[in-house]
């Protein structure tokens, strides 16, 4: 069992079906039956995914209504984004370096063309 | 084995040791031995974590130098951030609602103070 909240969030997101469930819940709360519908999956299989999402705090389930609606809770997604934001400079630097490399390639190609024209 | 890149990234991030390894590599490339040092972990245990990170494309390892330096590759972190950004409105709405709730509480407190002053 994963003990820290951030690891639970990332582990919950590490599955395309669970991400699709969150995408569906972004449109509004719904029942487990309705959630299961587009996935060609048994209710127990969907319930298992919901338990992982619930354990990570990514969804809450109604206690009063008999159909126990599932609802998105985005707070853990904010924690995950905050953690990732610390690394933003690295991909931005990475793209800067790529830009520079492409510029150098273009310049080299232009110089080559000019040399060819002169020949 | 996880087949989609985004799931591989999230799965790789779902471990505090692997996140600590990335934090160390954010300071610059280093050897496996140096990486293992602060973790009180065997080299094979660290190597296992590095394989998960490498499989997710989060680190690259030098091929030429004998010490095979590990280097952070932040591109998959950008993909993860892009996915999470789709949900930004949900936590911002959540905090807006919290702000509103706090404002209402403050207003109620002020009204109560004014009533008390008049009494």
Short mmCIF file of C-alpha atoms in Angstrom, two decimals:
data_model
loop_
_atom_site.label_atom_id
_atom_site.label_comp_id
_atom_site.label_asym_id
_atom_site.label_seq_id
_atom_site.Cartn_x
_atom_site.Cartn_y
_atom_site.Cartn_z
CA UNK A 1 0.00 0.00 0.00
CA UNK A 2 1.38 3.41 -1.02
CA UNK A 3 1.55 5.73 1.98
CA UNK A 4 2.32 9.22 0.65
CA UNK A 5 -0.44 11.25 -1.03
CA UNK A 6 1.60 12.34 -4.06
CA UNK A 7 2.60 8.75 -4.90
CA UNK A 8 -1.05 7.67 -4.52
CA UNK A 9 -2.08 10.42 -6.97
CA UNK A 10 0.55 9.53 -9.58
CA UNK A 11 -0.20 5.80 -9.23
CA UNK A 12 -3.92 6.47 -9.71
CA UNK A 13 -3.18 8.47 -12.88
CA UNK A 14 -0.93 5.72 -14.29
CA UNK A 15 -3.81 4.00 -16.08
CA UNK A 16 -5.68 5.11 -19.23
CA UNK A 17 -9.05 3.82 -17.96
CA UNK A 18 -8.75 5.76 -14.72
CA UNK A 19 -7.77 8.89 -16.65
CA UNK A 20 -10.80 8.35 -18.92
CA UNK A 21 -13.03 8.03 -15.84
CA UNK A 22 -11.71 11.39 -14.57
CA UNK A 23 -12.32 12.93 -18.01
CA UNK A 24 -15.93 11.66 -17.87
CA UNK A 25 -16.39 13.03 -14.34
CA UNK A 26 -15.06 16.42 -15.49
CA UNK A 27 -18.41 16.69 -17.35
CA UNK A 28 -20.37 16.17 -14.12
CA UNK A 29 -21.13 13.62 -11.42
CA UNK A 30 -22.51 10.26 -12.49
CA UNK A 31 -23.32 6.74 -11.34
CA UNK A 32 -20.99 3.73 -11.48
CA UNK A 33 -23.28 2.04 -14.02
CA UNK A 34 -23.12 5.05 -16.33
CA UNK A 35 -19.33 5.27 -15.87
CA UNK A 36 -18.91 1.59 -16.76
CA UNK A 37 -21.00 1.92 -19.93
CA UNK A 38 -18.41 3.17 -22.49
CA UNK A 39 -15.59 0.97 -21.16
CA UNK A 40 -16.83 -2.51 -22.08
CA UNK A 41 -15.84 -3.52 -18.58
CA UNK A 42 -17.57 -5.39 -15.78
CA UNK A 43 -18.95 -3.37 -12.87
CA UNK A 44 -16.46 -5.00 -10.45
CA UNK A 45 -13.56 -3.99 -12.73
CA UNK A 46 -14.81 -0.38 -12.84
CA UNK A 47 -15.39 -0.45 -9.06
CA UNK A 48 -11.78 -1.48 -8.55
CA UNK A 49 -10.58 1.53 -10.57
CA UNK A 50 -12.93 3.79 -8.61
CA UNK A 51 -11.49 2.49 -5.33
CA UNK A 52 -7.97 3.46 -6.48
CA UNK A 53 -9.21 6.93 -7.50
CA UNK A 54 -11.14 7.32 -4.23
CA UNK A 55 -8.11 6.20 -2.17
CA UNK A 56 -6.06 8.91 -3.93
CA UNK A 57 -8.74 11.49 -3.10
CA UNK A 58 -9.41 12.10 -6.80
CA UNK A 59 -13.09 11.23 -6.54
CA UNK A 60 -15.67 11.35 -3.79
CA UNK A 61 -18.82 9.23 -3.73
CA UNK A 62 -22.20 10.40 -2.51
CA UNK A 63 -23.33 8.82 0.77
CA UNK A 64 -26.99 9.81 0.72
CA UNK A 65 -28.39 9.01 -2.73
CA UNK A 66 -28.84 5.29 -3.33
CA UNK A 67 -26.93 5.49 -6.66
CA UNK A 68 -23.91 6.97 -4.81
CA UNK A 69 -22.84 9.48 -7.49
CA UNK A 70 -19.10 9.78 -8.24
CA UNK A 71 -17.67 13.28 -8.32
CA UNK A 72 -14.25 14.58 -9.39
CA UNK A 73 -12.07 16.13 -6.67
CA UNK A 74 -9.22 18.01 -8.36
CA UNK A 75 -7.22 19.01 -5.25
CA UNK A 76 -4.67 16.15 -5.63
CA UNK A 77 -4.22 17.13 -9.29
CA UNK A 78 -3.12 20.56 -8.08
CA UNK A 79 -0.50 18.96 -5.77
CA UNK A 80 0.79 16.91 -8.71
CA UNK A 81 0.97 20.02 -10.92
CA UNK A 82 2.82 21.93 -8.20
CA UNK A 83 5.38 19.12 -7.95
CA UNK A 84 5.85 19.05 -11.75
CA UNK A 85 6.14 22.85 -11.95
CA UNK A 86 9.53 22.60 -10.17
CA UNK A 87 10.88 20.98 -13.34
CA UNK A 88 9.36 23.42 -15.83
CA UNK A 89 12.74 25.13 -16.49
CA UNK A 90 14.18 21.81 -17.66
CA UNK A 91 11.76 21.24 -20.49
CA UNK A 92 11.76 24.93 -21.36
CA UNK A 93 15.58 24.90 -21.44
CA UNK A 94 15.34 21.68 -23.45
CA UNK A 95 13.14 23.32 -26.07
CA UNK A 96 15.38 26.39 -26.11
CA UNK A 97 18.34 24.14 -26.88
CA UNK A 98 16.32 22.38 -29.60
CA UNK A 99 15.35 25.78 -31.09
CA UNK A 100 18.99 26.82 -31.09
CA UNK A 101 20.02 23.56 -32.74
CA UNK A 102 17.37 23.98 -35.47
CA UNK A 103 18.46 27.61 -36.03
CA UNK A 104 22.07 26.46 -36.44
CA UNK A 105 20.97 23.77 -38.94
CA UNK A 106 19.00 26.36 -40.92
CA UNK A 107 21.94 28.77 -40.93
CA UNK A 108 24.29 26.02 -42.08
CA UNK A 109 21.84 25.10 -44.88
CA UNK A 110 21.57 28.76 -46.00
CA UNK A 111 25.36 29.15 -46.03
CA UNK A 112 25.60 25.93 -48.07
CA UNK A 113 23.00 27.21 -50.58
CA UNK A 114 24.88 30.51 -50.96
CA UNK A 115 28.14 28.62 -51.54
CA UNK A 116 26.36 26.38 -54.11
CA UNK A 117 24.91 29.47 -55.88
CA UNK A 118 28.34 31.01 -56.19
CA UNK A 119 29.87 27.82 -57.62
CA UNK B 1 4.12 -3.88 -18.72
CA UNK B 2 2.51 -0.45 -19.18
CA UNK B 3 2.24 0.42 -22.86
CA UNK B 4 1.23 4.08 -23.07
CA UNK B 5 3.85 6.80 -22.41
CA UNK B 6 1.71 8.91 -20.07
CA UNK B 7 0.93 5.92 -17.83
CA UNK B 8 4.62 5.02 -17.76
CA UNK B 9 5.48 8.57 -16.68
CA UNK B 10 2.87 8.68 -13.91
CA UNK B 11 3.85 5.19 -12.70
CA UNK B 12 7.51 6.22 -12.58
CA UNK B 13 6.60 9.29 -10.50
CA UNK B 14 4.52 7.23 -8.05
CA UNK B 15 7.47 6.57 -5.76
CA UNK B 16 9.22 8.99 -3.36
CA UNK B 17 12.69 7.51 -4.03
CA UNK B 18 12.30 7.92 -7.79
CA UNK B 19 11.10 11.51 -7.30
CA UNK B 20 14.13 12.14 -5.05
CA UNK B 21 16.42 10.72 -7.75
CA UNK B 22 14.91 13.17 -10.26
CA UNK B 23 15.38 16.03 -7.76
CA UNK B 24 19.05 15.05 -7.42
CA UNK B 25 19.48 14.88 -11.20
CA UNK B 26 17.94 18.35 -11.51
CA UNK B 27 21.23 19.55 -9.97
CA UNK B 28 23.28 17.90 -12.72
CA UNK B 29 24.23 14.51 -14.15
CA UNK B 30 25.80 11.99 -11.83
CA UNK B 31 26.86 8.36 -11.45
CA UNK B 32 24.70 5.54 -10.06
CA UNK B 33 27.05 5.18 -7.07
CA UNK B 34 26.66 8.85 -6.19
CA UNK B 35 22.89 8.62 -6.66
CA UNK B 36 22.68 5.61 -4.33
CA UNK B 37 24.70 7.33 -1.60
CA UNK B 38 22.01 9.38 0.23
CA UNK B 39 19.35 6.64 -0.02
CA UNK B 40 20.80 3.95 2.23
CA UNK B 41 19.93 1.52 -0.55
CA UNK B 42 21.80 -1.24 -2.36
CA UNK B 43 23.09 -0.50 -5.85
CA UNK B 44 20.75 -3.14 -7.38
CA UNK B 45 17.76 -1.45 -5.66
CA UNK B 46 18.77 1.94 -7.07
CA UNK B 47 19.41 0.39 -10.49
CA UNK B 48 15.87 -1.00 -10.46
CA UNK B 49 14.46 2.49 -9.85
CA UNK B 50 16.69 3.90 -12.59
CA UNK B 51 15.36 1.28 -15.04
CA UNK B 52 11.79 2.42 -14.33
CA UNK B 53 12.79 6.06 -14.86
CA UNK B 54 14.73 5.19 -18.03
CA UNK B 55 11.82 3.13 -19.40
CA UNK B 56 9.58 6.20 -18.86
CA UNK B 57 12.12 8.37 -20.72
CA UNK B 58 12.69 10.50 -17.62
CA UNK B 59 16.42 9.83 -17.54
CA UNK B 60 19.03 8.97 -20.12
CA UNK B 61 22.31 7.23 -19.36
CA UNK B 62 25.60 7.98 -20.99
CA UNK B 63 26.90 5.30 -23.36
CA UNK B 64 30.47 6.44 -23.75
CA UNK B 65 31.89 7.21 -20.29
CA UNK B 66 32.56 4.10 -18.22
CA UNK B 67 30.60 5.52 -15.25
CA UNK B 68 27.53 5.92 -17.50
CA UNK B 69 26.24 9.24 -16.07
CA UNK B 70 22.49 9.59 -15.46
CA UNK B 71 20.83 12.71 -16.81
CA UNK B 72 17.32 14.12 -16.32
CA UNK B 73 15.09 14.28 -19.41
CA UNK B 74 12.12 16.49 -18.61
CA UNK B 75 10.10 16.01 -21.83
CA UNK B 76 7.74 13.40 -20.29
CA UNK B 77 7.15 15.76 -17.34
CA UNK B 78 5.87 18.31 -19.84
CA UNK B 79 3.39 15.75 -21.25
CA UNK B 80 2.18 15.01 -17.71
CA UNK B 81 1.80 18.74 -16.97
CA UNK B 82 -0.14 19.24 -20.21
CA UNK B 83 -2.53 16.45 -19.24
CA UNK B 84 -3.05 17.89 -15.75
CA UNK B 85 -3.57 21.43 -17.14
CA UNK B 86 -6.90 20.27 -18.59
CA UNK B 87 -8.21 20.00 -15.02
CA UNK B 88 -6.89 23.36 -13.79
CA UNK B 89 -10.35 24.96 -13.82
CA UNK B 90 -11.59 22.35 -11.36
CA UNK B 91 -9.18 23.14 -8.59
CA UNK B 92 -9.38 26.87 -9.36
CA UNK B 93 -13.18 26.69 -9.16
CA UNK B 94 -12.73 24.75 -5.93
CA UNK B 95 -10.55 27.49 -4.46
CA UNK B 96 -12.94 30.16 -5.76
CA UNK B 97 -15.72 28.45 -3.85
CA UNK B 98 -13.51 28.31 -0.74
CA UNK B 99 -12.67 32.03 -1.13
CA UNK B 100 -16.36 32.81 -1.43
CA UNK B 101 -17.13 30.74 1.65
CA UNK B 102 -14.41 32.55 3.66
CA UNK B 103 -15.71 35.93 2.44
CA UNK B 104 -19.20 35.02 3.60
CA UNK B 105 -17.84 33.96 6.99
CA UNK B 106 -15.94 37.27 7.33
CA UNK B 107 -19.03 39.26 6.34
CA UNK B 108 -21.14 37.36 8.84
CA UNK B 109 -18.52 38.04 11.55
CA UNK B 110 -18.44 41.77 10.70
CA UNK B 111 -22.25 42.02 10.81
CA UNK B 112 -22.22 40.23 14.17
CA UNK B 113 -19.57 42.69 15.54
CA UNK B 114 -21.63 45.68 14.35
CA UNK B 115 -24.72 44.24 16.01
CA UNK B 116 -22.70 43.66 19.21
CA UNK B 117 -21.35 47.27 19.11
CA UNK B 118 -24.86 48.66 18.86
CA UNK B 119 -26.12 46.57 21.78
#
